[in-house]
PDB file of C-alpha atoms in Angstrom:
ATOM      1  CA  UNK A  46      30.942  -8.422  58.113  1.00 45.00           C
ATOM      2  CA  UNK A  47      28.216  -7.196  56.126  1.00 46.00           C
ATOM      3  CA  UNK A  48      24.890  -9.297  56.025  1.00 46.00           C
ATOM      4  CA  UNK A  49      25.687 -10.916  52.676  1.00 48.00           C
ATOM      5  CA  UNK A  50      28.966 -11.950  53.914  1.00 47.00           C
ATOM      6  CA  UNK A  51      27.240 -13.268  57.255  1.00 46.00           C
ATOM      7  CA  UNK A  52      24.506 -15.311  55.701  1.00 47.00           C
ATOM      8  CA  UNK A  53      27.282 -17.141  53.192  1.00 47.00           C
ATOM      9  CA  UNK A  54      29.158 -17.910  56.307  1.00 48.00           C
ATOM     10  CA  UNK A  55      26.223 -19.120  58.056  1.00 48.00           C
ATOM     11  CA  UNK A  56      25.027 -21.325  55.393  1.00 48.00           C
ATOM     12  CA  UNK A  57      28.690 -22.483  54.898  1.00 48.00           C
ATOM     13  CA  UNK A  58      29.115 -23.639  58.503  1.00 52.00           C
ATOM     14  CA  UNK A  59      25.455 -25.423  58.262  1.00 53.00           C
ATOM     15  CA  UNK A  60      26.846 -27.905  55.661  1.00 56.00           C
ATOM     16  CA  UNK A  61      25.205 -25.924  52.863  1.00 62.00           C
ATOM     17  CA  UNK A  62      26.581 -24.292  49.895  1.00 67.00           C
ATOM     18  CA  UNK A  63      27.184 -20.708  49.611  1.00 71.00           C
ATOM     19  CA  UNK A  64      24.117 -18.609  48.989  1.00 70.00           C
ATOM     20  CA  UNK A  65      24.735 -16.156  46.168  1.00 68.00           C
ATOM     21  CA  UNK A  66      22.761 -13.060  45.834  1.00 68.00           C
ATOM     22  CA  UNK A  67      22.090 -11.502  42.336  1.00 65.00           C
ATOM     23  CA  UNK A  68      23.054  -7.901  41.968  1.00 63.00           C
ATOM     24  CA  UNK A  69      21.835  -5.975  38.819  1.00 60.00           C
ATOM     25  CA  UNK A  70      24.420  -4.587  36.689  1.00 66.00           C
ATOM     26  CA  UNK A  71      22.502  -1.163  36.546  1.00 67.00           C
ATOM     27  CA  UNK A  72      20.704   0.530  39.242  1.00 73.00           C
ATOM     28  CA  UNK A  73      17.432   1.037  37.107  1.00 73.00           C
ATOM     29  CA  UNK A  74      14.149  -0.836  36.964  1.00 78.00           C
ATOM     30  CA  UNK A  75      13.027  -2.562  34.063  1.00 79.00           C
ATOM     31  CA  UNK A  76      10.409   0.004  33.241  1.00 80.00           C
ATOM     32  CA  UNK A  77      12.925   2.781  33.198  1.00 83.00           C
ATOM     33  CA  UNK A  78      15.613   0.772  31.072  1.00 84.00           C
ATOM     34  CA  UNK A  79      12.880   0.085  28.460  1.00 89.00           C
ATOM     35  CA  UNK A  80      11.518   3.661  28.425  1.00 88.00           C
ATOM     36  CA  UNK A  81      15.359   4.959  27.944  1.00 90.00           C
ATOM     37  CA  UNK A  82      15.673   2.408  25.293  1.00 93.00           C
ATOM     38  CA  UNK A  83      12.229   3.678  23.403  1.00 93.00           C
ATOM     39  CA  UNK A  84      13.563   7.350  23.802  1.00 93.00           C
ATOM     40  CA  UNK A  85      16.881   6.405  22.200  1.00 95.00           C
ATOM     41  CA  UNK A  86      15.037   5.029  19.327  1.00 95.00           C
ATOM     42  CA  UNK A  87      12.981   7.851  18.851  1.00 94.00           C
ATOM     43  CA  UNK A  88      16.198  10.238  18.983  1.00 96.00           C
ATOM     44  CA  UNK A  89      17.714   7.958  16.215  1.00 96.00           C
ATOM     45  CA  UNK A  90      14.611   8.285  14.232  1.00 95.00           C
ATOM     46  CA  UNK A  91      14.095  11.859  14.238  1.00 94.00           C
ATOM     47  CA  UNK A  92      17.761  12.614  13.927  1.00 96.00           C
ATOM     48  CA  UNK A  93      17.866  10.693  10.552  1.00 95.00           C
ATOM     49  CA  UNK A  94      14.491  12.367   9.656  1.00 93.00           C
ATOM     50  CA  UNK A  95      15.461  15.800  10.385  1.00 94.00           C
ATOM     51  CA  UNK A  96      19.060  15.264   8.950  1.00 94.00           C
ATOM     52  CA  UNK A  97      17.334  13.928   5.721  1.00 93.00           C
ATOM     53  CA  UNK A  98      15.386  17.008   5.579  1.00 89.00           C
ATOM     54  CA  UNK A  99      18.339  19.322   5.981  1.00 91.00           C
ATOM     55  CA  UNK A 100      20.144  17.627   3.191  1.00 90.00           C
ATOM     56  CA  UNK A 101      17.271  17.993   0.867  1.00 86.00           C
ATOM     57  CA  UNK A 102      16.445  21.480   1.887  1.00 85.00           C
ATOM     58  CA  UNK A 103      20.048  22.899   1.283  1.00 86.00           C
ATOM     59  CA  UNK A 104      20.494  20.802  -2.007  1.00 83.00           C
ATOM     60  CA  UNK A 105      17.592  22.254  -3.805  1.00 79.00           C
ATOM     61  CA  UNK A 106      17.727  25.492  -5.687  1.00 77.00           C
ATOM     62  CA  UNK A 107      14.182  26.256  -5.064  1.00 77.00           C
ATOM     63  CA  UNK A 108      11.904  24.978  -2.222  1.00 78.00           C
ATOM     64  CA  UNK A 109       8.205  24.927  -2.365  1.00 76.00           C
ATOM     65  CA  UNK A 110       5.747  26.965  -0.347  1.00 76.00           C
ATOM     66  CA  UNK A 111       3.863  25.254   2.418  1.00 72.00           C
ATOM     67  CA  UNK A 112       0.892  25.889   0.221  1.00 69.00           C
ATOM     68  CA  UNK A 113       1.980  24.568  -2.733  1.00 69.00           C
ATOM     69  CA  UNK A 114       2.220  20.956  -1.071  1.00 69.00           C
ATOM     70  CA  UNK A 115      -1.276  21.245   0.443  1.00 67.00           C
ATOM     71  CA  UNK A 116      -0.094  22.185   3.881  1.00 73.00           C
ATOM     72  CA  UNK A 117      -1.729  24.909   6.134  1.00 80.00           C
ATOM     73  CA  UNK A 118       0.967  26.168   8.913  1.00 83.00           C
ATOM     74  CA  UNK A 119      -1.889  27.524  11.296  1.00 88.00           C
ATOM     75  CA  UNK A 120      -3.631  24.117  11.213  1.00 90.00           C
ATOM     76  CA  UNK A 121      -0.502  22.170  11.641  1.00 88.00           C
ATOM     77  CA  UNK A 122       0.479  24.336  14.738  1.00 91.00           C
ATOM     78  CA  UNK A 123      -2.865  24.114  16.252  1.00 94.00           C
ATOM     79  CA  UNK A 124      -2.805  20.129  15.847  1.00 93.00           C
ATOM     80  CA  UNK A 125       0.691  20.217  17.541  1.00 93.00           C
ATOM     81  CA  UNK A 126      -0.725  22.269  20.389  1.00 96.00           C
ATOM     82  CA  UNK A 127      -3.566  19.674  20.793  1.00 95.00           C
ATOM     83  CA  UNK A 128      -1.125  16.901  20.762  1.00 93.00           C
ATOM     84  CA  UNK A 129       1.058  18.357  23.549  1.00 95.00           C
ATOM     85  CA  UNK A 130      -1.948  19.097  25.651  1.00 96.00           C
ATOM     86  CA  UNK A 131      -3.143  15.464  25.448  1.00 94.00           C
ATOM     87  CA  UNK A 132       0.464  14.412  26.601  1.00 93.00           C
ATOM     88  CA  UNK A 133      -0.220  16.453  29.709  1.00 95.00           C
ATOM     89  CA  UNK A 134      -3.572  15.315  30.317  1.00 96.00           C
ATOM     90  CA  UNK A 135      -2.723  11.642  30.085  1.00 94.00           C
ATOM     91  CA  UNK A 136       0.261  12.316  32.738  1.00 93.00           C
ATOM     92  CA  UNK A 137      -2.198  14.041  34.968  1.00 95.00           C
ATOM     93  CA  UNK A 138      -4.641  11.123  34.702  1.00 94.00           C
ATOM     94  CA  UNK A 139      -1.734   8.782  35.787  1.00 93.00           C
ATOM     95  CA  UNK A 140      -1.055  10.967  38.635  1.00 94.00           C
ATOM     96  CA  UNK A 141      -4.508  10.869  39.624  1.00 94.00           C
ATOM     97  CA  UNK A 142      -4.732   7.346  39.308  1.00 93.00           C
ATOM     98  CA  UNK A 143      -1.684   6.682  41.625  1.00 92.00           C
ATOM     99  CA  UNK A 144      -3.022   8.992  44.152  1.00 93.00           C
ATOM    100  CA  UNK A 145      -6.369   6.774  44.257  1.00 93.00           C
ATOM    101  CA  UNK A 146      -8.426   9.792  42.924  1.00 93.00           C
ATOM    102  CA  UNK A 147     -10.718   7.942  40.517  1.00 93.00           C
ATOM    103  CA  UNK A 148     -13.208  10.617  39.722  1.00 94.00           C
ATOM    104  CA  UNK A 149     -10.189  13.121  38.725  1.00 95.00           C
ATOM    105  CA  UNK A 150      -8.415  10.140  36.762  1.00 94.00           C
ATOM    106  CA  UNK A 151     -11.392   9.779  34.743  1.00 95.00           C
ATOM    107  CA  UNK A 152     -12.033  13.368  34.179  1.00 96.00           C
ATOM    108  CA  UNK A 153      -8.162  13.843  32.811  1.00 96.00           C
ATOM    109  CA  UNK A 154      -8.725  10.749  30.599  1.00 96.00           C
ATOM    110  CA  UNK A 155     -12.187  11.981  29.148  1.00 96.00           C
ATOM    111  CA  UNK A 156     -10.071  15.079  28.424  1.00 96.00           C
ATOM    112  CA  UNK A 157      -7.301  13.106  26.635  1.00 95.00           C
ATOM    113  CA  UNK A 158     -10.026  11.196  24.638  1.00 96.00           C
ATOM    114  CA  UNK A 159     -11.612  14.615  23.441  1.00 96.00           C
ATOM    115  CA  UNK A 160      -7.964  15.692  22.675  1.00 95.00           C
ATOM    116  CA  UNK A 161      -6.943  12.791  20.899  1.00 94.00           C
ATOM    117  CA  UNK A 162     -10.518  12.873  18.647  1.00 95.00           C
ATOM    118  CA  UNK A 163      -9.972  16.301  17.873  1.00 95.00           C
ATOM    119  CA  UNK A 164      -6.299  15.604  16.680  1.00 94.00           C
ATOM    120  CA  UNK A 165      -7.539  12.675  14.559  1.00 94.00           C
ATOM    121  CA  UNK A 166     -10.212  15.102  12.950  1.00 94.00           C
ATOM    122  CA  UNK A 167      -7.872  17.602  12.081  1.00 93.00           C
ATOM    123  CA  UNK A 168      -5.506  15.129  10.433  1.00 91.00           C
ATOM    124  CA  UNK A 169      -8.503  13.895   8.470  1.00 90.00           C
ATOM    125  CA  UNK A 170      -9.024  17.371   7.332  1.00 89.00           C
ATOM    126  CA  UNK A 171      -5.719  17.747   6.131  1.00 85.00           C
ATOM    127  CA  UNK A 172      -5.590  14.256   4.475  1.00 84.00           C
ATOM    128  CA  UNK A 173      -8.692  15.095   2.622  1.00 83.00           C
ATOM    129  CA  UNK A 174      -7.131  18.034   0.861  1.00 76.00           C
ATOM    130  CA  UNK A 175      -4.225  15.477  -0.200  1.00 75.00           C
ATOM    131  CA  UNK A 176      -6.931  13.016  -1.444  1.00 77.00           C
ATOM    132  CA  UNK A 177      -8.757  15.701  -3.419  1.00 74.00           C
ATOM    133  CA  UNK A 178      -5.425  16.098  -5.396  1.00 69.00           C
ATOM    134  CA  UNK A 179      -4.892  12.251  -5.903  1.00 70.00           C
ATOM    135  CA  UNK A 180      -2.391  11.833  -3.285  1.00 72.00           C
ATOM    136  CA  UNK A 181      -2.673   8.386  -1.705  1.00 72.00           C
ATOM    137  CA  UNK A 182      -0.337   6.322   0.380  1.00 71.00           C
ATOM    138  CA  UNK A 183      -0.826   3.502  -1.920  1.00 70.00           C
ATOM    139  CA  UNK A 184      -0.167   5.439  -4.989  1.00 65.00           C
ATOM    140  CA  UNK A 185       2.826   4.055  -7.131  1.00 56.00           C
ATOM    141  CA  UNK A 186       6.278   6.311  -6.661  1.00 52.00           C
ATOM    142  CA  UNK A 187       6.161   6.736 -10.337  1.00 46.00           C
ATOM    143  CA  UNK A 188       3.293   9.318 -10.272  1.00 51.00           C
ATOM    144  CA  UNK A 189       5.782  12.142  -9.347  1.00 50.00           C
ATOM    145  CA  UNK A 190       6.844  11.860 -12.876  1.00 48.00           C
ATOM    146  CA  UNK A 191       3.521  12.671 -14.111  1.00 49.00           C
ATOM    147  CA  UNK A 192       3.411  16.180 -12.725  1.00 49.00           C
ATOM    148  CA  UNK A 193       7.187  17.275 -12.688  1.00 46.00           C
ATOM    149  CA  UNK A 194       8.131  19.468  -9.718  1.00 49.00           C
ATOM    150  CA  UNK A 195      11.406  20.753  -8.357  1.00 47.00           C
ATOM    151  CA  UNK A 196      11.974  18.071  -5.800  1.00 47.00           C
ATOM    152  CA  UNK A 197      13.524  15.657  -8.186  1.00 53.00           C
ATOM    153  CA  UNK A 198      14.659  18.550 -10.691  1.00 53.00           C
ATOM    154  CA  UNK A 199      18.399  18.151  -9.704  1.00 53.00           C
ATOM    155  CA  UNK A 200      18.559  14.447 -10.142  1.00 56.00           C
ATOM    156  CA  UNK A 201      16.826  14.609 -13.711  1.00 57.00           C
ATOM    157  CA  UNK A 202      19.158  17.552 -14.750  1.00 59.00           C
ATOM    158  CA  UNK A 203      22.057  15.149 -14.662  1.00 58.00           C
ATOM    159  CA  UNK A 204      20.121  12.566 -16.684  1.00 61.00           C
ATOM    160  CA  UNK A 205      19.104  15.054 -19.464  1.00 60.00           C
ATOM    161  CA  UNK A 206      22.552  15.687 -19.989  1.00 61.00           C
ATOM    162  CA  UNK A 207      23.042  12.191 -21.104  1.00 64.00           C
ATOM    163  CA  UNK A 208      24.100  11.880 -24.929  1.00 69.00           C
ATOM    164  CA  UNK A 209      21.603   9.332 -25.460  1.00 69.00           C
ATOM    165  CA  UNK A 210      18.851  10.971 -23.857  1.00 66.00           C
ATOM    166  CA  UNK A 211      19.728  14.018 -25.804  1.00 70.00           C
ATOM    167  CA  UNK A 212      19.769  12.400 -29.080  1.00 75.00           C
ATOM    168  CA  UNK A 213      16.243  10.793 -28.210  1.00 70.00           C
ATOM    169  CA  UNK A 214      14.803  14.177 -27.155  1.00 71.00           C
ATOM    170  CA  UNK A 215      16.235  15.862 -30.585  1.00 75.00           C
ATOM    171  CA  UNK A 216      14.745  12.928 -32.735  1.00 75.00           C
ATOM    172  CA  UNK A 217      11.394  13.433 -30.882  1.00 72.00           C
ATOM    173  CA  UNK A 218      11.596  17.338 -31.490  1.00 74.00           C
ATOM    174  CA  UNK A 219      12.442  16.802 -35.252  1.00 75.00           C
ATOM    175  CA  UNK A 220       9.702  14.503 -35.998  1.00 74.00           C
ATOM    176  CA  UNK A 221       6.154  15.784 -36.995  1.00 78.00           C
ATOM    177  CA  UNK A 222       3.298  15.010 -34.255  1.00 72.00           C
ATOM    178  CA  UNK A 223       1.596  13.134 -37.105  1.00 73.00           C
ATOM    179  CA  UNK A 224       4.296  10.130 -37.207  1.00 74.00           C
ATOM    180  CA  UNK A 225       4.379   9.769 -33.244  1.00 74.00           C
ATOM    181  CA  UNK A 226       2.334   7.419 -31.540  1.00 77.00           C
ATOM    182  CA  UNK A 227       0.474   8.604 -28.546  1.00 76.00           C
ATOM    183  CA  UNK A 228       2.968   7.233 -26.051  1.00 75.00           C
ATOM    184  CA  UNK A 229       5.731   9.415 -27.817  1.00 75.00           C
ATOM    185  CA  UNK A 230       3.638  12.489 -27.869  1.00 75.00           C
ATOM    186  CA  UNK A 231       2.915  11.974 -24.249  1.00 76.00           C
ATOM    187  CA  UNK A 232       6.669  11.305 -23.637  1.00 73.00           C
ATOM    188  CA  UNK A 233       7.878  14.354 -25.626  1.00 73.00           C
ATOM    189  CA  UNK A 234       5.507  16.744 -23.687  1.00 76.00           C
ATOM    190  CA  UNK A 235       6.496  15.436 -20.431  1.00 74.00           C
ATOM    191  CA  UNK A 236      10.164  15.744 -21.321  1.00 73.00           C
ATOM    192  CA  UNK A 237       9.816  19.251 -22.498  1.00 73.00           C
ATOM    193  CA  UNK A 238       8.022  20.005 -19.369  1.00 70.00           C
ATOM    194  CA  UNK A 239      10.962  18.518 -17.015  1.00 67.00           C
ATOM    195  CA  UNK A 240      13.644  20.094 -19.438  1.00 68.00           C
ATOM    196  CA  UNK A 241      11.950  23.747 -19.188  1.00 69.00           C
ATOM    197  CA  UNK A 242      11.729  23.308 -15.346  1.00 63.00           C
ATOM    198  CA  UNK A 243      15.371  21.999 -14.702  1.00 60.00           C
ATOM    199  CA  UNK A 244      16.878  24.708 -17.059  1.00 61.00           C
ATOM    200  CA  UNK A 245      14.798  27.403 -15.343  1.00 61.00           C
ATOM    201  CA  UNK A 246      14.715  26.680 -11.688  1.00 53.00           C
ATOM    202  CA  UNK A 247      12.634  29.472 -10.296  1.00 52.00           C
ATOM    203  CA  UNK A 248       9.441  29.589  -8.462  1.00 46.00           C
ATOM    204  CA  UNK A 249       7.354  30.408 -11.650  1.00 46.00           C
ATOM    205  CA  UNK A 250       8.585  27.235 -13.261  1.00 46.00           C
ATOM    206  CA  UNK A 251       7.717  25.379 -10.111  1.00 46.00           C
ATOM    207  CA  UNK A 252       4.157  26.856 -10.141  1.00 46.00           C
ATOM    208  CA  UNK A 253       3.703  25.951 -13.793  1.00 44.00           C
ATOM    209  CA  UNK A 254       4.850  22.277 -13.387  1.00 44.00           C
ATOM    210  CA  UNK A 255       2.523  21.792 -10.266  1.00 44.00           C
TER     211      UNK A 255
END
């Protein structure tokens, strides 16, 4: 007879109800369970992100080079290395704290703080180049149509084949500029840019568009 059964039998003979002991369904602590749930959400997030990239990448006739979208591969690789190093140093700081080595834990935390500050500094430099080109998080999504590029070329190609749009484009092309308003002139110019780009999907068209 095990100890649990013995305690139940002893309590029942003592004119008390049976003592039930709770056994968790999973042999995991709460911390481990929460961490595994967090990792599961990260896996789902990055699977969707990378899957979307693969679909867009292989569905585009031409893909821009990194420098065309204001990215620097060496700087990005360096910042990734800094991020990985900061993850290592914070783990070392935690291990030192568990071993009651305060000075070593403080040292590793200081190194982590320096690496984190360096990471944010590099990100600020990267985003400054985007800000110089007028790319802001709060900018309306419609700004992409002000400077057409090949990201949405495959989508507008189908729209350009619509009979109503083709008729409107022919009408704008046939009318002299003196009869067109400023909005119509701007629309005709942008439609011509988009039409030339999607009809000639090559790197030169992308360079001219951006």
